[in-house]
mmCIF file of C-alpha atoms in Angstrom:
data_model
loop_
_atom_site.group_PDB
_atom_site.id
_atom_site.type_symbol
_atom_site.label_atom_id
_atom_site.label_comp_id
_atom_site.label_asym_id
_atom_site.label_seq_id
_atom_site.Cartn_x
_atom_site.Cartn_y
_atom_site.Cartn_z
ATOM 1 C CA ILE A 1 16.329 67.825 83.375
ATOM 2 C CA ALA A 2 12.493 68.211 83.034
ATOM 3 C CA PRO A 3 11.947 68.730 87.070
ATOM 4 C CA LEU A 4 15.132 71.106 87.171
ATOM 5 C CA ALA A 5 13.551 73.434 84.476
ATOM 6 C CA GLN A 6 10.357 73.143 86.029
ATOM 7 C CA ALA A 7 11.823 74.181 89.213
ATOM 8 C CA LEU A 8 13.659 77.070 88.039
ATOM 9 C CA MET A 9 10.645 78.377 86.025
ATOM 10 C CA CYS A 10 8.698 78.198 89.005
ATOM 11 C CA SER A 11 11.139 80.263 91.081
ATOM 12 C CA VAL A 12 10.778 82.984 88.663
ATOM 13 C CA ALA A 13 7.084 82.618 87.827
ATOM 14 C CA ARG A 14 5.949 85.512 89.937
ATOM 15 C CA PRO A 15 7.895 88.710 89.931
ATOM 16 C CA ARG A 16 7.918 90.279 93.235
ATOM 17 C CA SER A 17 6.231 93.631 91.865
ATOM 18 C CA ASN A 18 4.446 94.669 88.877
ATOM 19 C CA THR A 19 6.810 97.320 87.621
ATOM 20 C CA PRO A 20 8.193 97.024 84.132
ATOM 21 C CA THR A 21 11.648 96.500 85.373
ATOM 22 C CA ASP A 22 10.631 93.402 87.396
ATOM 23 C CA LEU A 23 8.612 92.148 84.533
ATOM 24 C CA ALA A 24 11.171 92.367 82.189
ATOM 25 C CA ALA A 25 13.693 90.684 84.437
ATOM 26 C CA ALA A 26 11.226 87.869 85.104
ATOM 27 C CA MET A 27 11.064 87.563 81.362
ATOM 28 C CA ALA A 28 14.529 87.405 80.604
ATOM 29 C CA MET A 29 15.261 84.921 83.821
ATOM 30 C CA ARG A 30 12.448 82.649 81.943
ATOM 31 C CA ALA A 31 14.291 82.798 78.635
ATOM 32 C CA LEU A 32 17.369 82.119 80.262
ATOM 33 C CA VAL A 33 15.824 78.969 81.962
ATOM 34 C CA VAL A 34 14.315 77.818 78.674
ATOM 35 C CA PHE A 35 17.686 78.281 76.856
ATOM 36 C CA ALA A 36 19.551 76.123 79.511
ATOM 37 C CA ALA A 37 16.810 73.439 79.472
ATOM 38 C CA VAL A 38 17.655 73.060 75.723
ATOM 39 C CA VAL A 39 21.324 72.961 75.980
ATOM 40 C CA PHE A 40 20.998 70.421 78.883
ATOM 41 C CA ALA A 41 18.466 68.223 76.411
ATOM 42 C CA ALA A 42 21.242 68.281 73.707
ATOM 43 C CA VAL A 43 24.054 67.149 75.862
ATOM 44 C CA ALA A 44 21.865 64.319 77.227
ATOM 45 C CA ALA A 45 20.846 63.359 73.594
ATOM 46 C CA ALA A 46 24.524 63.520 72.478
ATOM 47 C CA GLU A 47 25.488 61.208 75.323
ATOM 48 C CA ALA A 48 22.884 58.859 74.359
ATOM 49 C CA VAL A 49 23.958 58.492 70.897
ATOM 50 C CA GLN A 50 27.406 58.169 72.048
ATOM 51 C CA ALA A 51 26.411 55.549 74.174
ATOM 52 C CA GLU A 52 24.293 53.728 71.544
ATOM 53 C CA ASP A 53 27.190 53.939 68.966
ATOM 54 C CA GLY A 54 29.432 52.307 71.657
ATOM 55 C CA ASP A 55 27.042 49.528 72.157
ATOM 56 C CA CYS A 56 26.888 49.030 68.344
ATOM 57 C CA ALA A 57 30.833 49.186 68.031
ATOM 58 C CA SER A 58 30.948 46.586 70.850
ATOM 59 C CA LEU A 59 28.426 44.323 69.187
ATOM 60 C CA LEU A 60 30.329 44.356 65.810
ATOM 61 C CA ALA A 61 33.455 43.600 67.354
ATOM 62 C CA THR A 62 31.882 40.662 69.431
ATOM 63 C CA LYS A 63 30.614 39.503 65.928
ATOM 64 C CA VAL A 64 33.963 39.575 64.249
ATOM 65 C CA VAL A 65 35.639 37.740 67.107
ATOM 66 C CA GLU A 66 32.902 35.099 66.868
ATOM 67 C CA GLN A 67 33.582 34.868 63.248
ATOM 68 C CA ARG A 68 37.370 34.420 63.648
ATOM 69 C CA ARG A 69 36.781 31.759 66.089
ATOM 70 C CA ALA A 70 34.384 30.124 63.585
ATOM 71 C CA LEU A 71 37.124 29.361 60.878
ATOM 72 C CA SER A 72 38.326 26.116 61.942
ATOM 73 C CA ALA A 73 41.873 25.196 60.412
ATOM 74 C CA GLU A 74 40.267 22.972 57.816
ATOM 75 C CA GLU A 75 37.903 25.713 56.504
ATOM 76 C CA ILE A 76 40.974 27.895 56.068
ATOM 77 C CA THR A 77 43.155 25.064 54.240
ATOM 78 C CA LEU A 78 40.057 24.064 51.889
ATOM 79 C CA ARG A 79 39.644 27.623 50.490
ATOM 80 C CA GLN A 80 41.524 29.745 48.196
ATOM 81 C CA TRP A 81 42.010 33.185 49.694
ATOM 82 C CA LEU A 82 41.157 36.138 47.340
ATOM 83 C CA PRO A 83 41.386 40.004 47.448
ATOM 84 C CA GLY A 84 37.888 41.241 47.893
ATOM 85 C CA SER A 85 35.468 43.180 50.155
ATOM 86 C CA TRP A 86 33.356 42.323 53.212
ATOM 87 C CA SER A 87 30.481 43.891 51.564
ATOM 88 C CA PHE A 88 30.411 41.104 48.846
ATOM 89 C CA CYS A 89 31.910 38.337 50.634
ATOM 90 C CA HIS A 90 29.864 38.129 53.680
ATOM 91 C CA ALA A 91 26.486 37.222 52.350
ATOM 92 C CA ASP A 92 26.944 33.943 50.290
ATOM 93 C CA GLU A 93 26.725 30.888 52.324
ATOM 94 C CA SER A 94 29.601 29.084 50.048
ATOM 95 C CA VAL A 95 31.881 32.214 50.887
ATOM 96 C CA VAL A 96 33.872 33.322 54.052
ATOM 97 C CA TRP A 97 35.188 36.540 55.037
ATOM 98 C CA SER A 98 38.411 36.616 56.983
ATOM 99 C CA SER A 99 38.585 39.866 58.977
ATOM 100 C CA GLU A 100 42.291 38.553 60.202
ATOM 101 C CA ARG A 101 43.516 37.967 56.714
ATOM 102 C CA GLY A 102 41.416 40.980 55.173
ATOM 103 C CA LEU A 103 40.625 38.406 52.227
ATOM 104 C CA CYS A 104 37.582 36.400 50.810
ATOM 105 C CA GLY A 105 37.529 32.753 50.982
ATOM 106 C CA VAL A 106 36.110 30.792 48.141
ATOM 107 C CA PRO A 107 35.829 26.934 47.493
ATOM 108 C CA LEU A 108 38.958 25.339 45.846
ATOM 109 C CA ASP A 109 37.199 24.098 42.992
ATOM 110 C CA TRP A 110 36.019 27.629 41.795
ATOM 111 C CA THR A 111 38.020 29.306 39.092
ATOM 112 C CA CYS A 112 38.874 32.691 39.807
ATOM 113 C CA THR A 113 40.419 35.556 37.316
ATOM 114 C CA THR A 114 39.935 38.945 36.162
ATOM 115 C CA GLY A 115 36.503 40.563 35.545
ATOM 116 C CA THR A 116 34.494 43.564 36.150
ATOM 117 C CA SER A 117 31.530 43.867 38.690
ATOM 118 C CA ASP A 118 28.965 44.930 36.242
ATOM 119 C CA MET A 119 29.477 41.367 34.188
ATOM 120 C CA CYS A 120 30.141 39.088 37.194
ATOM 121 C CA PHE A 121 28.271 40.516 40.142
ATOM 122 C CA GLU A 122 24.637 38.665 40.683
ATOM 123 C CA LYS A 123 25.385 36.648 37.312
ATOM 124 C CA ALA A 124 24.251 33.127 37.295
ATOM 125 C CA GLY A 125 27.094 30.737 37.644
ATOM 126 C CA ALA A 126 29.652 33.568 38.896
ATOM 127 C CA PHE A 127 30.686 35.425 42.109
ATOM 128 C CA TRP A 128 32.190 38.650 42.507
ATOM 129 C CA THR A 129 34.695 38.983 45.565
ATOM 130 C CA GLY A 130 34.903 42.904 45.212
ATOM 131 C CA ASP A 131 38.029 42.469 43.197
ATOM 132 C CA LYS A 132 38.094 39.080 41.243
ATOM 133 C CA CYS A 133 35.172 37.119 39.224
ATOM 134 C CA CYS A 134 34.885 33.471 40.201
ATOM 135 C CA VAL A 135 33.223 30.867 37.981
ATOM 136 C CA ARG A 136 31.221 28.396 40.421
ATOM 137 C CA ALA A 137 32.969 25.543 38.717
ATOM 138 C CA PRO A 138 36.391 24.207 37.485
ATOM 139 C CA SER A 139 37.013 25.967 34.323
ATOM 140 C CA THR A 140 39.429 27.131 31.438
ATOM 141 C CA CYS A 141 39.523 30.781 31.135
ATOM 142 C CA ALA A 142 40.933 32.686 28.061
ATOM 143 C CA ALA A 143 40.879 35.987 26.200
ATOM 144 C CA GLY A 144 37.652 36.737 24.141
ATOM 145 C CA LEU A 145 34.654 39.069 23.338
ATOM 146 C CA HIS A 146 31.548 39.302 25.208
ATOM 147 C CA GLU A 147 29.169 38.636 22.133
ATOM 148 C CA SER A 148 31.062 35.685 21.298
ATOM 149 C CA CYS A 149 31.615 33.997 24.697
ATOM 150 C CA GLU A 150 28.367 32.020 25.163
ATOM 151 C CA GLY A 151 27.291 28.575 25.215
ATOM 152 C CA LYS A 152 26.528 25.764 27.686
ATOM 153 C CA GLY A 153 28.638 26.248 30.895
ATOM 154 C CA VAL A 154 30.311 29.505 29.404
ATOM 155 C CA VAL A 155 30.912 32.574 31.557
ATOM 156 C CA TRP A 156 31.891 36.048 30.543
ATOM 157 C CA THR A 157 33.631 37.621 33.481
ATOM 158 C CA GLY A 158 34.060 40.867 32.027
ATOM 159 C CA THR A 159 37.768 40.510 30.788
ATOM 160 C CA LYS A 160 37.787 36.658 30.097
ATOM 161 C CA CYS A 161 35.695 33.680 28.574
ATOM 162 C CA CYS A 162 35.552 30.870 31.062
ATOM 163 C CA VAL A 163 34.565 27.408 29.387
ATOM 164 C CA PRO A 164 34.068 24.231 31.064
ATOM 165 C CA GLY A 165 37.219 22.617 33.116
ATOM 166 C CA GLY A 166 39.301 20.250 31.067
ATOM 167 C CA SER A 167 38.638 22.456 27.802
ATOM 168 C CA MET A 168 41.897 23.389 25.761
ATOM 169 C CA CYS A 169 41.755 26.872 24.004
ATOM 170 C CA VAL A 170 44.027 27.337 21.109
ATOM 171 C CA ALA A 171 44.660 29.402 18.088
ATOM 172 C CA GLY A 172 41.871 29.023 15.132
ATOM 173 C CA CYS A 173 39.133 30.801 13.423
ATOM 174 C CA ALA A 174 35.407 31.238 14.485
ATOM 175 C CA GLU A 175 33.885 29.547 11.418
ATOM 176 C CA ALA A 176 35.946 26.294 11.325
ATOM 177 C CA CYS A 177 36.042 26.167 15.112
ATOM 178 C CA MET A 178 32.216 26.265 15.414
ATOM 179 C CA GLN A 179 31.629 23.985 12.573
ATOM 180 C CA GLY A 180 33.595 21.338 14.522
ATOM 181 C CA GLY A 181 30.998 21.656 17.592
ATOM 182 C CA ASN A 182 33.836 23.550 19.523
ATOM 183 C CA LEU A 183 33.363 26.753 21.561
ATOM 184 C CA TRP A 184 34.619 30.256 20.270
ATOM 185 C CA THR A 185 35.517 32.777 22.656
ATOM 186 C CA GLY A 186 35.970 35.415 20.350
ATOM 187 C CA THR A 187 39.636 34.848 20.228
ATOM 188 C CA TYR A 188 40.534 31.383 20.830
ATOM 189 C CA CYS A 189 38.915 27.821 19.804
ATOM 190 C CA CYS A 190 38.365 25.769 22.898
ATOM 191 C CA LEU A 191 38.258 22.166 22.459
ATOM 192 C CA PRO A 192 36.245 19.961 24.994
ATOM 193 C CA GLU A 193 39.395 17.813 25.770
ATOM 194 C CA GLN A 194 43.395 18.267 25.802
ATOM 195 C CA GLN A 195 44.878 17.494 22.540
ATOM 196 C CA GLN A 196 48.164 18.665 20.759
ATOM 197 C CA CYS A 197 47.665 21.092 17.938
ATOM 198 C CA VAL A 198 50.287 20.962 14.970
ATOM 199 C CA ALA A 199 50.859 22.513 11.670
ATOM 200 C CA GLY A 200 48.340 21.140 8.915
ATOM 201 C CA MET A 201 45.704 22.011 6.262
ATOM 202 C CA GLU A 202 41.761 21.947 6.425
ATOM 203 C CA GLY A 203 41.728 19.564 3.435
ATOM 204 C CA SER A 204 43.857 16.633 5.243
ATOM 205 C CA CYS A 205 42.788 17.615 8.922
ATOM 206 C CA THR A 206 39.525 15.125 8.557
ATOM 207 C CA SER A 207 39.595 11.879 10.132
ATOM 208 C CA GLU A 208 37.455 11.042 13.007
ATOM 209 C CA SER A 209 40.167 11.798 15.750
ATOM 210 C CA MET A 210 41.446 15.126 14.088
ATOM 211 C CA THR A 211 40.084 18.495 14.623
ATOM 212 C CA TRP A 212 40.664 21.751 12.366
ATOM 213 C CA THR A 213 40.378 24.820 14.368
ATOM 214 C CA GLY A 214 41.060 27.082 11.329
ATOM 215 C CA SER A 215 44.333 27.371 11.717
ATOM 216 C CA GLN A 216 45.830 23.967 13.304
ATOM 217 C CA CYS A 217 45.394 20.593 13.199
ATOM 218 C CA CYS A 218 44.640 19.014 16.764
ATOM 219 C CA VAL A 219 45.208 14.846 17.308
ATOM 220 C CA PRO A 220 45.093 12.951 20.516
ATOM 221 C CA GLU A 221 48.009 13.739 22.655
ATOM 222 C CA GLU A 222 49.181 9.960 22.504
ATOM 223 C CA TRP A 223 49.773 10.651 18.804
ATOM 224 C CA THR A 224 53.459 11.169 17.661
ATOM 225 C CA CYS A 225 53.650 13.597 14.879
ATOM 226 C CA ALA A 226 56.732 14.056 12.645
ATOM 227 C CA ALA A 227 58.181 15.465 9.464
ATOM 228 C CA GLY A 228 57.270 13.303 6.446
ATOM 229 C CA THR A 229 55.437 12.959 3.019
ATOM 230 C CA ILE A 230 51.950 12.461 1.900
ATOM 231 C CA GLU A 231 53.232 9.306 0.044
ATOM 232 C CA GLY A 232 55.172 7.971 2.990
ATOM 233 C CA CYS A 233 52.325 8.563 5.381
ATOM 234 C CA ARG A 234 49.797 6.020 4.162
ATOM 235 C CA SER A 235 50.471 2.988 6.310
ATOM 236 C CA PRO A 236 47.746 1.548 8.640
ATOM 237 C CA GLY A 237 48.016 3.595 11.828
ATOM 238 C CA GLN A 238 48.949 6.694 10.119
ATOM 239 C CA SER A 239 47.315 10.200 9.586
ATOM 240 C CA TRP A 240 48.510 12.824 7.362
ATOM 241 C CA THR A 241 47.857 16.500 8.719
ATOM 242 C CA GLY A 242 48.614 18.231 5.428
ATOM 243 C CA THR A 243 52.148 19.010 6.861
ATOM 244 C CA LEU A 244 53.165 16.525 9.178
ATOM 245 C CA CYS A 245 52.818 12.572 9.396
ATOM 246 C CA CYS A 246 51.196 11.507 12.782
ATOM 247 C CA GLU A 247 51.682 7.915 14.062
ATOM 248 C CA GLU A 248 48.607 7.039 16.087
ATOM 249 C CA SER A 249 50.519 5.577 19.178
ATOM 250 C CA PRO A 250 53.501 6.852 21.073
ATOM 251 C CA LYS A 251 56.748 6.466 18.875
ATOM 252 C CA GLN A 252 59.991 7.753 18.564
ATOM 253 C CA CYS A 253 61.117 9.058 15.324
ATOM 254 C CA VAL A 254 64.826 9.142 14.281
ATOM 255 C CA ALA A 255 66.576 9.650 10.892
ATOM 256 C CA GLY A 256 66.678 6.981 8.532
ATOM 257 C CA MET A 257 66.015 5.370 4.997
ATOM 258 C CA GLU A 258 62.625 4.122 3.538
ATOM 259 C CA ALA A 259 64.429 0.830 2.504
ATOM 260 C CA SER A 260 66.088 -0.038 5.836
ATOM 261 C CA CYS A 261 63.022 1.130 8.018
#
């Protein structure tokens, strides 16, 4: 373009005469040449940008193809696939983004639930897919409140309170729940292990194996609890919840008479 413009400028550099008409014509021709040079330069720049964009697009397509090939059958099977976005799911080494599926693949032992980006994104122990909040460990998630959802291994997702895996969250009251060393989500009392929770009263639900949540008496899963009376529930291996009599071992309870039983 530059040589062409220079040649054109040279061809009109000297007017044939010094008359006003010839001088005006020469100046007009020079202006036309400058305009043409600007237009040519703009076209060339546009073609260069288009070529550059094409190269970038090709490079991105190549990366996508490589990523698809990198996902082995084992990697696909050993992940849970969730809605999300590439912008959140491509940078974490524990997470894989599948362009083919349009999904975010996270480890199977993570617990993923509803949440919000402002509470989950870049939070310790949590990962935001762009749609779901994942706790980076097995967890039990229940309804709760942000200000109450705290403690070791506890994560607030923005909508739920997640406590360590294996916990059991049941109805209760804050004071009674925390006095027993349990976790209070703001809505539920979470016990560290699975138990069966039955009707009872705080004054009776007091043995070492019992837990009072504030509204229920929780006992080991293998116990058998049935209707009874406080007087009839005093034998060794029995515990009174305040409402029910619990046999401290698996039993089957049927109708009968005291004198015959």
